[in-house]
PDB file of C-alpha atoms and ligand atoms in Angstrom:
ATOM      1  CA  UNK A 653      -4.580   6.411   0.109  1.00 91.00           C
ATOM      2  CA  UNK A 654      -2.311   4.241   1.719  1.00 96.00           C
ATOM      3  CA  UNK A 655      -2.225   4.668   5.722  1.00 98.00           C
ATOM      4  CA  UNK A 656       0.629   4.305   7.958  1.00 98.00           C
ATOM      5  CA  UNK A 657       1.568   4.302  11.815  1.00 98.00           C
ATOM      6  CA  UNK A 658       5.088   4.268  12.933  1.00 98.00           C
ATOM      7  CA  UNK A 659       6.781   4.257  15.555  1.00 98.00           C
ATOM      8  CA  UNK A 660       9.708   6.302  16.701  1.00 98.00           C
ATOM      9  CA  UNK A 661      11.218   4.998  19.861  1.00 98.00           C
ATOM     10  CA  UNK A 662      14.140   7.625  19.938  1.00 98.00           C
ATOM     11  CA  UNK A 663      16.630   6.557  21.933  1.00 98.00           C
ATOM     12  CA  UNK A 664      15.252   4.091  24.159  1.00 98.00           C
ATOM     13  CA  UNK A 665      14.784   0.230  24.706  1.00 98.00           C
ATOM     14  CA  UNK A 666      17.930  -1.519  25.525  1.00 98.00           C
ATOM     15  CA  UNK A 667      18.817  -5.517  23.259  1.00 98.00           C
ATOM     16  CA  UNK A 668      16.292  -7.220  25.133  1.00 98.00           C
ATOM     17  CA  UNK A 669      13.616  -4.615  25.700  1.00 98.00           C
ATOM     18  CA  UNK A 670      13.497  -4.216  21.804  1.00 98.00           C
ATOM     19  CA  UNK A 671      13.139  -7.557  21.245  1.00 98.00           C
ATOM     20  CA  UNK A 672      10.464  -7.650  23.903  1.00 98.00           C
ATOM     21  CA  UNK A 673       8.595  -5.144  22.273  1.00 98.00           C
ATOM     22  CA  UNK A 674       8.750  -5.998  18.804  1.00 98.00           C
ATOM     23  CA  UNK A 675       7.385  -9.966  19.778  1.00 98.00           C
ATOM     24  CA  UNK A 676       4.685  -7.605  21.376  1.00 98.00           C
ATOM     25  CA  UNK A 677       3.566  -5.677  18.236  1.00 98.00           C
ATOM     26  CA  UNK A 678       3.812  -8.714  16.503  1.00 98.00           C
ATOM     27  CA  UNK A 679       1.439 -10.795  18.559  1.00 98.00           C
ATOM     28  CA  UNK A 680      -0.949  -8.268  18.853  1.00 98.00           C
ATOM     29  CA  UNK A 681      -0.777  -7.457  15.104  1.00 98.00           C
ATOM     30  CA  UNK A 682      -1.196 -11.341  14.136  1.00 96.00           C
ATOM     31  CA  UNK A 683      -4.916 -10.621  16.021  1.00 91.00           C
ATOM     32  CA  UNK A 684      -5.347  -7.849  13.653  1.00 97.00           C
ATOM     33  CA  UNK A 685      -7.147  -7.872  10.260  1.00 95.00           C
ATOM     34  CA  UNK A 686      -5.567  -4.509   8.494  1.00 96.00           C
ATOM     35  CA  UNK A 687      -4.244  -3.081   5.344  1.00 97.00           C
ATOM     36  CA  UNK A 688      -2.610  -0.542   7.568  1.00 98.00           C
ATOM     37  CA  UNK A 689       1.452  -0.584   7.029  1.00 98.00           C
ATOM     38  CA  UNK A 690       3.067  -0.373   9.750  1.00 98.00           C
ATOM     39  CA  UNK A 691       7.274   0.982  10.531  1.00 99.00           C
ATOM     40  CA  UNK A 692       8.750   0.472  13.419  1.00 99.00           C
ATOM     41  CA  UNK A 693      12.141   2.859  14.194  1.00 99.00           C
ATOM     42  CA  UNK A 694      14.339   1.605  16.498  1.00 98.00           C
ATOM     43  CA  UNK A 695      17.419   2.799  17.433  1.00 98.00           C
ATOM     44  CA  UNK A 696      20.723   1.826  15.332  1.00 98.00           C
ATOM     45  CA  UNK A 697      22.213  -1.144  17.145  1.00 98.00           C
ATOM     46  CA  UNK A 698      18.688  -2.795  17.479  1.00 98.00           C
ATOM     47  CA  UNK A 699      17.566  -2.487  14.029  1.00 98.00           C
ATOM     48  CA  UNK A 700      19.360  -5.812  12.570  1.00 98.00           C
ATOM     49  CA  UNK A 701      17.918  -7.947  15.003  1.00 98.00           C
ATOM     50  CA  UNK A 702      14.189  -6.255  14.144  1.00 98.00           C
ATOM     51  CA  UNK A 703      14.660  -7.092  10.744  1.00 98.00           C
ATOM     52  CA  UNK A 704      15.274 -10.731  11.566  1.00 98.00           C
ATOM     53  CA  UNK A 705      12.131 -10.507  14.004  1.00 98.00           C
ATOM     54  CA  UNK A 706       9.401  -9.034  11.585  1.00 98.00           C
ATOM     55  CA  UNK A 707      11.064 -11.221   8.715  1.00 98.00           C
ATOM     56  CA  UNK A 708       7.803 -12.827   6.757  1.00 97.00           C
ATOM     57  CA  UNK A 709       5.445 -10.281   8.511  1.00 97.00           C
ATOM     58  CA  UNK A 710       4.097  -6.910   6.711  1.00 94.00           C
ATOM     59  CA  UNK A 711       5.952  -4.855   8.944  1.00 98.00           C
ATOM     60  CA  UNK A 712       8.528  -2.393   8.094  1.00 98.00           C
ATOM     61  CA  UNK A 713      11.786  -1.516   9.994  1.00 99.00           C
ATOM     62  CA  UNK A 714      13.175   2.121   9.660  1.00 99.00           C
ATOM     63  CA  UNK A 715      15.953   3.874  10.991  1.00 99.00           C
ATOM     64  CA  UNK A 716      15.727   6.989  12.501  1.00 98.00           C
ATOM     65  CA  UNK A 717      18.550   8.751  10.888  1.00 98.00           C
ATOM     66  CA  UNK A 718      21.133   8.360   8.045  1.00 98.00           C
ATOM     67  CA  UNK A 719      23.667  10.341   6.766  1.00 98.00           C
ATOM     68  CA  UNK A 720      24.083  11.564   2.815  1.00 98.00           C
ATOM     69  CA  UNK A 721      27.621  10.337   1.960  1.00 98.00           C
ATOM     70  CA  UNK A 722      27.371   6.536   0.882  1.00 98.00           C
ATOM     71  CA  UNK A 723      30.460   5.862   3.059  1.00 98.00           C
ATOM     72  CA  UNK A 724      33.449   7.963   4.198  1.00 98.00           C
ATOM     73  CA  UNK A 725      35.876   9.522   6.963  1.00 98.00           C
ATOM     74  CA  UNK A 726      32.300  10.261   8.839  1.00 98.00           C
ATOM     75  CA  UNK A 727      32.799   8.792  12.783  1.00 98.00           C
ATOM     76  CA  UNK A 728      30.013   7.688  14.238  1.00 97.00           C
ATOM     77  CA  UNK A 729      27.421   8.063  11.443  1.00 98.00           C
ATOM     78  CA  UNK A 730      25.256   5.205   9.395  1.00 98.00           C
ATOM     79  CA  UNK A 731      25.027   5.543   5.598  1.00 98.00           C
ATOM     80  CA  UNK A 732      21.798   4.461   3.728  1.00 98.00           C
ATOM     81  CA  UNK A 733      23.618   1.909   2.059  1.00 98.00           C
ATOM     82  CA  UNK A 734      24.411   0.563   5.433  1.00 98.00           C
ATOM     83  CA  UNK A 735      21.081   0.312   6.078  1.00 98.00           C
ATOM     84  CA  UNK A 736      19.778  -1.134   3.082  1.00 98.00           C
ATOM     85  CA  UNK A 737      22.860  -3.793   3.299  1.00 98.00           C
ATOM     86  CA  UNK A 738      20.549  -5.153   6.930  1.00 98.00           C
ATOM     87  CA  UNK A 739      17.233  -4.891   5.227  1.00 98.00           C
ATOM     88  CA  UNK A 740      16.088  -1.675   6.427  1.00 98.00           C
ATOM     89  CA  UNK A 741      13.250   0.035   4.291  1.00 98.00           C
ATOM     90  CA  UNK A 742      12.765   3.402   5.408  1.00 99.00           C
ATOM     91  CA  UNK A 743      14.315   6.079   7.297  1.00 99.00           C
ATOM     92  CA  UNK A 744      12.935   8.898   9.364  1.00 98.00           C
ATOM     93  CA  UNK A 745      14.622  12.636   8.370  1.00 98.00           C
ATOM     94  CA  UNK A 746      13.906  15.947   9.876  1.00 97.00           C
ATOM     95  CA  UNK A 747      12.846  14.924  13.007  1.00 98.00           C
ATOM     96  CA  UNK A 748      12.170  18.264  15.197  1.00 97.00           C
ATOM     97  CA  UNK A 749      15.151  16.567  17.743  1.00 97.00           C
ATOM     98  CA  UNK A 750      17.427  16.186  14.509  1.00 98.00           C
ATOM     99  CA  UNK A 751      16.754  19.814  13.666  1.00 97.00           C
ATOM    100  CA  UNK A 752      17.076  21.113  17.402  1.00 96.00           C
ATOM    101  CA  UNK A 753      19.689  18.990  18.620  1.00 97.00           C
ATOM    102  CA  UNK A 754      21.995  18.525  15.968  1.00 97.00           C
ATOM    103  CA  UNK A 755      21.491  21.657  14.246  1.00 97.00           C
ATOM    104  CA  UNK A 756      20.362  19.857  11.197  1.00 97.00           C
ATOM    105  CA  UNK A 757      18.788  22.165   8.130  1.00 97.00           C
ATOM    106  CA  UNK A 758      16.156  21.386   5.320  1.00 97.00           C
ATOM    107  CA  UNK A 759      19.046  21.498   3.068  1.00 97.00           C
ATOM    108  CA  UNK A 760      20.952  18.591   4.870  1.00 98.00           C
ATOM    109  CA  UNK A 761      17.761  17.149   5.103  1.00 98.00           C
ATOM    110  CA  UNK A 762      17.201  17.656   1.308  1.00 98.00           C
ATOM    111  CA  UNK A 763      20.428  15.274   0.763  1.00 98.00           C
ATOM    112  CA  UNK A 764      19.568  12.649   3.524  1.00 98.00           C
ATOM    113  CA  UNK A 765      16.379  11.732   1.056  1.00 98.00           C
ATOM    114  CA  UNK A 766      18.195  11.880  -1.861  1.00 98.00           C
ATOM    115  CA  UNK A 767      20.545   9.493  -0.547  1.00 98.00           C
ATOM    116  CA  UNK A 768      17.212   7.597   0.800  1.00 98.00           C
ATOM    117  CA  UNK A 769      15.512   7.679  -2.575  1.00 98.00           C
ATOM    118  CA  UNK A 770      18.918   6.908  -4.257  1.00 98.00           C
ATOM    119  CA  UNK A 771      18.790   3.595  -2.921  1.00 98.00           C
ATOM    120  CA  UNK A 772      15.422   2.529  -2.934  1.00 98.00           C
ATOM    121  CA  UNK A 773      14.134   3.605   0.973  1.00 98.00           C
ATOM    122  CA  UNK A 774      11.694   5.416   2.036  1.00 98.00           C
ATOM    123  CA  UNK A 775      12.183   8.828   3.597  1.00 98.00           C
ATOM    124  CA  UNK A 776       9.842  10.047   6.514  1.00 98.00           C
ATOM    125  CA  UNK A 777      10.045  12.934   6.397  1.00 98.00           C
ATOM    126  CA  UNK A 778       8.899  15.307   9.643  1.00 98.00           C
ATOM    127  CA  UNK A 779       7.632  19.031   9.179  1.00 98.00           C
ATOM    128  CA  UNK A 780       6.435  21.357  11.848  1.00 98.00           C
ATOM    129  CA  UNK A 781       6.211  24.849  13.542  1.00 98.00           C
ATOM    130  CA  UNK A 782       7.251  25.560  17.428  1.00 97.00           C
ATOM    131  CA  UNK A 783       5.135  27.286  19.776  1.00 95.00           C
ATOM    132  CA  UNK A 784       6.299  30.695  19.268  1.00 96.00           C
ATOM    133  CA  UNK A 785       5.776  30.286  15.589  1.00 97.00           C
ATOM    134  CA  UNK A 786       2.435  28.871  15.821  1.00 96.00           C
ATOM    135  CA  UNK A 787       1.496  31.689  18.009  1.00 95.00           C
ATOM    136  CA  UNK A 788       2.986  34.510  15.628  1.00 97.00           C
ATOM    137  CA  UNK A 789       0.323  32.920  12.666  1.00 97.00           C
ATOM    138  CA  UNK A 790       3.610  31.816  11.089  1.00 98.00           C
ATOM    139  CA  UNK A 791       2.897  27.853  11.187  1.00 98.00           C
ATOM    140  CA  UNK A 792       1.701  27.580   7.644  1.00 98.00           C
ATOM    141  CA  UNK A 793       4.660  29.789   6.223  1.00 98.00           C
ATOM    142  CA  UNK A 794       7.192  27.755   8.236  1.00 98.00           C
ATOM    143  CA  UNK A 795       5.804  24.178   7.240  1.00 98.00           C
ATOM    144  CA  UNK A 796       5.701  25.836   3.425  1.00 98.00           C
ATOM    145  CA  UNK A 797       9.586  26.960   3.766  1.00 98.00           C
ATOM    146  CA  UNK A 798      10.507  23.107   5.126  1.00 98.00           C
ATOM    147  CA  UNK A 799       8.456  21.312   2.215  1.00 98.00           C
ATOM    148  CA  UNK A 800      10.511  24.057  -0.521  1.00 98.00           C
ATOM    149  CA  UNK A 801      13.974  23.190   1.555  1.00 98.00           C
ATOM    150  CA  UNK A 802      13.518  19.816   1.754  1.00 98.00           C
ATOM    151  CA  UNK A 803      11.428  18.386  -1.072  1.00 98.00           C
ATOM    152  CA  UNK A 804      11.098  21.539  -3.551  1.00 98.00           C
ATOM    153  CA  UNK A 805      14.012  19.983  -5.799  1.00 98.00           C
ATOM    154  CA  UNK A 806      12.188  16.557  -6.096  1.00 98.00           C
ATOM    155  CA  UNK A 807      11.177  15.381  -9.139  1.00 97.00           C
ATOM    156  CA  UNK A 808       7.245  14.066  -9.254  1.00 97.00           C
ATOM    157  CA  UNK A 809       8.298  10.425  -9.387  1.00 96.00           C
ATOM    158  CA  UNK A 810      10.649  10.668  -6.276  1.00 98.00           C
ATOM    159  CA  UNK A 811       8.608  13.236  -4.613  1.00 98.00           C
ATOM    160  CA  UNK A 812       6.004  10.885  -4.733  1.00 98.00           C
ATOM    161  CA  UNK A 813       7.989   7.804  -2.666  1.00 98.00           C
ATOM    162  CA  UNK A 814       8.261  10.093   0.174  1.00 98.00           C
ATOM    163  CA  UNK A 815       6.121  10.093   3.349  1.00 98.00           C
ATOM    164  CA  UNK A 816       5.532  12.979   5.057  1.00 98.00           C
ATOM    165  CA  UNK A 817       4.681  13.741   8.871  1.00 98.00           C
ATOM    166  CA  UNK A 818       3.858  17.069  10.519  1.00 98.00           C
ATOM    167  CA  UNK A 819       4.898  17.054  13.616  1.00 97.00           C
ATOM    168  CA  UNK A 820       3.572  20.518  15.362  1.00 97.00           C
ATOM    169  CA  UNK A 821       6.947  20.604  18.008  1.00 95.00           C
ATOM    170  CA  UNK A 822       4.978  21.455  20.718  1.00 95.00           C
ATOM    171  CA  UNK A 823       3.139  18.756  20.518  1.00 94.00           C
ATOM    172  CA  UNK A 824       6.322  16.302  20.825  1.00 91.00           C
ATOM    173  CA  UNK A 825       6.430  14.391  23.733  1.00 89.00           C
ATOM    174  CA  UNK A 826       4.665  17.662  25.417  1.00 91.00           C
ATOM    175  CA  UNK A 827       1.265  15.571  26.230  1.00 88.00           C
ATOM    176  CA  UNK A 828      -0.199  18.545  24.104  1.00 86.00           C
ATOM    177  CA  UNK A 829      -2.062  17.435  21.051  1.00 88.00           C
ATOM    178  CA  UNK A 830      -3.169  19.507  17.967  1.00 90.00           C
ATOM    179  CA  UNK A 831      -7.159  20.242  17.816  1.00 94.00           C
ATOM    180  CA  UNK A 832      -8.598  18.499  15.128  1.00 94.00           C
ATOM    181  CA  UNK A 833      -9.251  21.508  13.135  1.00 95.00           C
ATOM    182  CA  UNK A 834      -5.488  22.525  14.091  1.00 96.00           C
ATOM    183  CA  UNK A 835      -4.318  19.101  12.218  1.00 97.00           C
ATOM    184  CA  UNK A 836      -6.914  19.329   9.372  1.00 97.00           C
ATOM    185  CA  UNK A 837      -5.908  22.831   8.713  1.00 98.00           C
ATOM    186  CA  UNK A 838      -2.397  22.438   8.526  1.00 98.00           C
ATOM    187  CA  UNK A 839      -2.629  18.348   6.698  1.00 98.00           C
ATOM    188  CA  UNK A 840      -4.824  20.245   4.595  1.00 98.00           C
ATOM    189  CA  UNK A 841      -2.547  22.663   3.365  1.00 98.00           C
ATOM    190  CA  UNK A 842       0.158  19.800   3.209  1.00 98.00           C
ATOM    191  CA  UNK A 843      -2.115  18.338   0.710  1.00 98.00           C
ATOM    192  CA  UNK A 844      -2.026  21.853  -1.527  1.00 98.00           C
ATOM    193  CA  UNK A 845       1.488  21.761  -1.284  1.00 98.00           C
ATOM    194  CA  UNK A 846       1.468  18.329  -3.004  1.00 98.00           C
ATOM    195  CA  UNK A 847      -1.518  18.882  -5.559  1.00 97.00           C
ATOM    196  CA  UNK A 848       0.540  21.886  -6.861  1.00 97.00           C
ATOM    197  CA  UNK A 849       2.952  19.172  -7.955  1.00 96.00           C
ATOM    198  CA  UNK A 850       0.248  17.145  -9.375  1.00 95.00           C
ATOM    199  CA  UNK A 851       1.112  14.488  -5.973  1.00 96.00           C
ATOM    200  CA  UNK A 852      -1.768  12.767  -4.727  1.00 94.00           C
ATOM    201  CA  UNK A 853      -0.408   9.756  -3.176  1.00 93.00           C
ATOM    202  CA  UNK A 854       1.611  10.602  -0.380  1.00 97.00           C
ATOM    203  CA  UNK A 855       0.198   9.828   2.883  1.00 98.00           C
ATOM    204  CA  UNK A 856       0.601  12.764   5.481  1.00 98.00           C
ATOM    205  CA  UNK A 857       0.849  11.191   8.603  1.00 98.00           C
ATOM    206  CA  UNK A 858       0.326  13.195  12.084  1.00 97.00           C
ATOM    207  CA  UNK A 859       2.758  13.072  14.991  1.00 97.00           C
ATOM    208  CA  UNK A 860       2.311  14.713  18.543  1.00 95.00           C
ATOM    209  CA  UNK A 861       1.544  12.973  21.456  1.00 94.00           C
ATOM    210  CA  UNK A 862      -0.937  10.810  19.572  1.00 96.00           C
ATOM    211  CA  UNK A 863      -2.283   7.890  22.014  1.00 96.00           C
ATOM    212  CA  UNK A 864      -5.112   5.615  21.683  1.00 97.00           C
ATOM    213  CA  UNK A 865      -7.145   7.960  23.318  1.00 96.00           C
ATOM    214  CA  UNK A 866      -6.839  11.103  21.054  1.00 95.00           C
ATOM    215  CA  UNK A 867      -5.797   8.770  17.939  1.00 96.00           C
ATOM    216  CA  UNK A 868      -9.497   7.738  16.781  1.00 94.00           C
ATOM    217  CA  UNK A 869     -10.562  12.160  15.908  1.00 94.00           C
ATOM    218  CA  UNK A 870      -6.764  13.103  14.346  1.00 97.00           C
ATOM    219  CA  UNK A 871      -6.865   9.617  11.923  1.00 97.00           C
ATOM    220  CA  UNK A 872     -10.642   9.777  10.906  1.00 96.00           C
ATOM    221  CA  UNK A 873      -9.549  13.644   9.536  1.00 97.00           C
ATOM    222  CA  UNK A 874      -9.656  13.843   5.784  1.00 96.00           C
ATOM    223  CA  UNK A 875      -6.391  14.559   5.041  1.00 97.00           C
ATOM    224  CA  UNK A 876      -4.725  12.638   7.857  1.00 97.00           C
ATOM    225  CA  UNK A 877      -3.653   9.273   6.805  1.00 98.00           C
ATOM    226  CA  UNK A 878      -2.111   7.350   9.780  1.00 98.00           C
ATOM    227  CA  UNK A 879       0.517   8.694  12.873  1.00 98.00           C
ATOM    228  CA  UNK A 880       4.369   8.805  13.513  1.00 98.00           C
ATOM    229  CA  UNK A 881       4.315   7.942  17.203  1.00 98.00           C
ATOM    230  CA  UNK A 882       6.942   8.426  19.795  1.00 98.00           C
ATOM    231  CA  UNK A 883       5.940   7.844  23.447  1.00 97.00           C
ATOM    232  CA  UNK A 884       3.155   5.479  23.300  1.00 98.00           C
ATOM    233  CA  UNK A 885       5.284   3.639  20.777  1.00 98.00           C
ATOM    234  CA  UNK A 886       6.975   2.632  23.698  1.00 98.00           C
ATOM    235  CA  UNK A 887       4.250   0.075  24.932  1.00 98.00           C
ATOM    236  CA  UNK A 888       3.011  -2.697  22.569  1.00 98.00           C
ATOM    237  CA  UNK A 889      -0.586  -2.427  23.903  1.00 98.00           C
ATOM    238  CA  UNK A 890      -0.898   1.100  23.068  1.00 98.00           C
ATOM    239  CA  UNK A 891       1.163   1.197  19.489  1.00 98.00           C
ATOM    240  CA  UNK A 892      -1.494  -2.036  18.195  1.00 98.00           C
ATOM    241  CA  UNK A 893      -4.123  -0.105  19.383  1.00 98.00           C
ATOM    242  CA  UNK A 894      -3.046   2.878  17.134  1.00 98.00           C
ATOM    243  CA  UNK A 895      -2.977   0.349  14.213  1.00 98.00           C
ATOM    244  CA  UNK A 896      -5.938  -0.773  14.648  1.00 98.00           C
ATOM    245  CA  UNK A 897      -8.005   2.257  15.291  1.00 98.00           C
ATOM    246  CA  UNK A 898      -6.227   3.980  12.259  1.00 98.00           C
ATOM    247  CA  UNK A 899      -7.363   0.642  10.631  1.00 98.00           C
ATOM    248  CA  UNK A 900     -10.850   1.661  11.650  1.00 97.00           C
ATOM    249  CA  UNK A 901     -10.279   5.454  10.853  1.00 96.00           C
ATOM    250  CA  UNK A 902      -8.949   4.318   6.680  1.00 92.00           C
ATOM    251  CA  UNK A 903     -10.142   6.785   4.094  1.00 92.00           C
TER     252      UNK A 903
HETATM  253  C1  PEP B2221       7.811  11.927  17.690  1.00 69.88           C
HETATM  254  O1  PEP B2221       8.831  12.163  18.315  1.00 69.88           O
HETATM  255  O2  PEP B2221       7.862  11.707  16.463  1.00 69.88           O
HETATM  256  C2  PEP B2221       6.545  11.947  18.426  1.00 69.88           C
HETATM  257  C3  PEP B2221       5.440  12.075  17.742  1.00 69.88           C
HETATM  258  O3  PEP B2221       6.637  11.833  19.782  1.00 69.88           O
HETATM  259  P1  PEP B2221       5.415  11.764  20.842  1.00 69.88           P
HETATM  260  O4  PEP B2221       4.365  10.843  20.247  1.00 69.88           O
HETATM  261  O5  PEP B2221       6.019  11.204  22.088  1.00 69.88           O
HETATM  262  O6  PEP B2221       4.915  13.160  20.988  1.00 69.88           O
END
């Protein structure tokens, strides 16, 4: 199974402290021996110039939204032809902020990755439960209802260029990681999800407050295959460290 860490820096970093952090990642990745693919997400006006950076390196630029219309009367939004036009490969969708902030639904969602898949990139996409849910027993039944509403209509072939993270919300940002039976459990049933539609090669990457020192028990878990990281994305040190101890941690 291929594994995967990327990083989400949200909306942070300003022209030079992207650069600055991408010639981080870079020089500590060019110490690295790994398979491991790695994205990095920064935010819109940034992601040209990261292109040009990781140009001739393995490394993967995504954006961290799109919308579904190719172009349009749309202010302020970013098509995926846009992004494709600038060499960007993949594009986060679903992210818990998306959904919460922007009131954004697995059935918008569902058209941002056809859009994505349309063109060739590759959608991220992020499941997960909030507290409240998790505590009601619902987690499982919510993460099922977001896989239906966002990937249900997918055919096997494009079902099977997606990448998927679950993302427990309470675990974003919080400094509150899932147990490693909490992740297993729930990556597990991910996996069921996908082996019901004869899919066995999409990673299922884990997202929550995920640092180097929590990383090396959540990526050595069977059915966890790398991390989308947010805060400790941030510092180069920390996001090379991720690579390389998922590098250690690939199953
Ligand atoms: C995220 O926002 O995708 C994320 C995982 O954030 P953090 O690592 O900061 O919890």
């Amino acid at each position: 199974m291929r594994t995967i860490v990327a990083g989400n820096w949200k909306m942070n970093t300003d022209r030079q402290g992207a650069a600055d952090l991408v010639n981080g990642v870079l020089k500590g990745l060019a110490g690295l021996d790994t398979a491991v693919e790695v994205v990095l997400a920064p935010p819109f006006p940034f992601l040209a110039a990261t292109v040009e950076q990781v140009r001739g390196t393995r490394v993967v630029v995504a954006a961290q939204n799109c919308h579904e219309a190719a172009h349009g009367a749309y202010t302020g939004e970013v098509s995926v032809p846009m992004l494709k036009s600038i060499g960007v490969g993949a594009c986060i969708v679903g992210h818990s902020e998306r959904r919460q902030y922007f009131g954004e639904t697995d059935a918008v969602i569902a058209r941002k990755i056809d859009a994505l898949l349309e063109h060739g990139l590759t959608p991220i996409f992020c499941c997960g439960e909030v507290k409240a849910e998790r505590e009601a027993g619902r987690h499982e039944h919510v993460v099922t209802t977001q896989l239906d509403g966002a990937l249900g209509h997918l055919s096997a072939d494009r079902l099977a260029r997606v990448v998927i993270a679950y993302e427990p919300v309470w675990a974003i940002g919080t400094g509150l990681t899932a147990t490693p039976q909490q992740a297993q459990d729930m990556h597990a049933h991910i996996r069921a999800w996908l082996q019901q539609r004869d899919i066995a090669s999409v990673p299922v990457l884990y997202g929550g407050s995920c640092k180097p020192d929590n990383a090396a028990g959540l990526f050595g878990l069977p059915d966890i295959h790398g991390g989308l990281i947010g805060g400790a994305a941030l510092d180069a040190g920390s996001f090379v460290e991720l690579v390389r101890l998922a590098t250690e941690a690939e199953h």
